[in-house]
Short mmCIF file of C-alpha atoms in Angstrom, two decimals:
data_model
loop_
_atom_site.label_atom_id
_atom_site.label_comp_id
_atom_site.label_asym_id
_atom_site.label_seq_id
_atom_site.Cartn_x
_atom_site.Cartn_y
_atom_site.Cartn_z
CA MET A 5 13.62 -22.10 0.02
CA ALA A 6 17.33 -21.85 0.86
CA GLU A 7 17.57 -18.53 -0.96
CA MET A 8 14.53 -17.13 0.88
CA LEU A 9 15.96 -18.18 4.24
CA ASP A 10 19.31 -16.60 3.35
CA HIS A 11 17.59 -13.35 2.30
CA THR A 12 15.68 -13.34 5.58
CA ARG A 13 18.93 -13.63 7.56
CA ARG A 14 20.51 -10.86 5.47
CA CYS A 15 17.52 -8.56 6.06
CA ALA A 16 17.77 -9.17 9.81
CA ASP A 17 21.46 -8.22 9.69
CA LEU A 18 20.76 -5.15 7.56
CA PHE A 19 17.93 -3.85 9.73
CA GLY A 20 19.33 -5.00 13.06
CA CYS A 21 16.09 -6.68 14.15
CA ALA A 22 14.24 -9.96 13.84
CA VAL A 23 12.76 -10.55 10.40
CA GLY A 24 10.23 -13.33 10.30
CA VAL A 25 8.87 -15.56 7.57
CA GLU A 26 5.11 -16.07 7.50
CA GLY A 27 4.06 -19.51 6.38
CA GLN A 28 1.42 -19.75 3.67
CA TYR A 29 -0.95 -22.46 2.42
CA PRO A 30 -1.52 -24.55 -0.71
CA ALA A 31 -2.85 -22.70 -3.74
CA ALA A 32 -3.28 -23.45 -7.43
CA GLY A 33 0.06 -23.55 -9.18
CA ASP A 34 1.98 -23.85 -5.87
CA PRO A 35 3.09 -20.18 -5.95
CA TRP A 36 4.32 -19.85 -2.34
CA LEU A 37 7.10 -21.20 -0.22
CA VAL A 38 6.22 -22.62 3.18
CA SER A 39 2.87 -24.02 2.07
CA THR A 40 3.33 -27.71 2.94
CA TRP A 41 4.01 -29.51 6.22
CA PRO A 42 7.58 -30.46 5.15
CA GLU A 43 8.26 -26.79 4.26
CA TYR A 44 6.93 -25.67 7.65
CA ARG A 45 9.28 -28.17 9.29
CA ARG A 46 12.17 -26.86 7.21
CA LEU A 47 11.36 -23.29 8.29
CA PHE A 48 11.22 -24.41 11.92
CA GLU A 49 14.56 -26.20 11.67
CA SER A 50 16.23 -23.30 9.81
CA GLY A 51 16.82 -21.11 12.86
CA VAL A 52 15.04 -18.16 11.18
CA PRO A 53 12.28 -16.29 13.11
CA TYR A 54 8.76 -16.76 11.83
CA ALA A 55 5.11 -15.78 12.15
CA ILE A 56 2.46 -18.47 12.36
CA ASP A 57 -0.90 -17.71 10.82
CA LEU A 58 -3.17 -20.36 12.26
CA SER A 59 -5.80 -19.83 9.58
CA HIS A 60 -3.15 -20.63 6.97
CA LEU A 61 -2.44 -23.88 8.83
CA HIS A 62 -6.15 -24.69 8.78
CA ILE A 63 -6.17 -24.39 4.99
CA LEU A 64 -3.07 -26.59 4.81
CA ALA A 65 -4.66 -29.15 7.13
CA CYS A 66 -7.86 -29.23 5.04
CA HIS A 67 -5.92 -29.64 1.78
CA SER A 68 -3.51 -32.25 3.10
CA GLY A 69 -5.86 -34.12 5.42
CA VAL A 70 -3.19 -33.86 8.13
CA HIS A 71 -3.07 -31.89 11.39
CA ASP A 72 0.57 -31.89 12.51
CA ASP A 73 -0.25 -30.87 16.09
CA ALA A 74 3.24 -31.72 17.36
CA LEU A 75 4.93 -29.45 14.81
CA VAL A 76 2.45 -26.63 15.41
CA ARG A 77 2.91 -26.94 19.19
CA ASP A 78 6.70 -26.87 18.87
CA MET A 79 6.60 -23.92 16.49
CA LEU A 80 4.25 -21.94 18.75
CA ALA A 81 6.42 -22.60 21.82
CA CYS A 82 9.74 -21.70 20.18
CA ASP A 83 11.40 -18.37 21.00
CA ARG A 84 11.74 -17.74 17.24
CA CYS A 85 7.95 -17.55 16.94
CA ILE A 86 7.57 -13.77 16.91
CA GLU A 87 3.90 -13.48 15.85
CA VAL A 88 0.76 -15.60 15.94
CA HIS A 89 -2.17 -14.61 13.70
CA VAL A 90 -5.60 -15.86 14.70
CA SER A 91 -8.65 -16.00 12.45
CA ALA A 92 -11.05 -18.53 10.99
CA ASN A 93 -11.89 -19.82 7.52
CA ASP A 94 -13.63 -22.74 5.87
CA GLY A 95 -10.38 -24.38 4.78
CA ARG A 96 -10.66 -23.15 1.18
CA GLY A 97 -9.31 -19.59 1.47
CA ASP A 98 -7.93 -17.01 3.87
CA TRP A 99 -11.13 -15.14 4.68
CA HIS A 100 -10.05 -13.48 7.98
CA GLN A 101 -13.24 -14.49 9.74
CA VAL A 102 -13.71 -14.10 13.48
CA CYS A 103 -13.31 -17.38 15.37
CA GLU A 104 -16.82 -18.20 16.53
CA GLN A 105 -16.14 -21.87 17.31
CA PRO A 106 -12.86 -23.30 18.63
CA PRO A 107 -10.88 -24.65 15.64
CA TRP A 108 -8.69 -27.78 15.80
CA TRP A 109 -5.64 -25.70 16.77
CA TRP A 110 -7.37 -23.96 19.72
CA PRO A 111 -5.89 -26.28 22.41
CA LEU A 112 -2.39 -25.48 21.09
CA LEU A 113 -2.69 -21.78 21.99
CA GLN A 114 -1.53 -22.58 25.51
CA TYR A 115 1.97 -23.27 24.12
CA ILE A 116 2.53 -19.86 22.51
CA ASN A 117 5.91 -18.29 23.25
CA PRO A 118 5.10 -15.59 25.85
CA LYS A 119 7.17 -13.03 23.90
CA ALA A 120 5.25 -13.57 20.65
CA VAL A 121 2.77 -10.93 19.52
CA VAL A 122 -0.67 -12.53 19.18
CA PHE A 123 -3.46 -10.81 17.32
CA SER A 124 -6.74 -11.51 15.62
CA GLU A 125 -6.90 -11.06 11.88
CA GLY A 126 -10.64 -11.65 12.07
CA ASN A 127 -12.58 -8.77 10.58
CA HIS A 128 -14.70 -7.84 13.58
CA ARG A 129 -16.55 -5.14 11.60
CA ARG A 130 -17.81 -7.48 8.87
CA LYS A 131 -21.16 -9.07 9.52
CA ARG A 132 -21.14 -12.82 9.29
CA ILE A 133 -23.25 -13.98 6.36
CA ALA A 134 -24.96 -17.30 6.99
#
């Protein structure tokens, strides 16, 4: 994690722009950094810019049984939050579904940093299969 954060800072210096880390979610074999609530907190406290994918947090919440609303709110509101990705899933995988019902994190959208880019990753062309 420390090495990834250092590389992120170096890339920002090299390119002269903000470089953000996108948090992930738990997966078999634990292949990704920033896939647990403590790792999200460490990213938040690192001072490095980041992107929040709310569907990734839904998978994390389903796997861990925990919704850390306070951390998500603080991360969304922070000026280092440069992107917010919005889509839905069933908590088992990142399916990029359109949000048809308000998910648990919906009330937290009001805290988004006004300078962050917010976009839907929901595939609006794909028909929903019941």
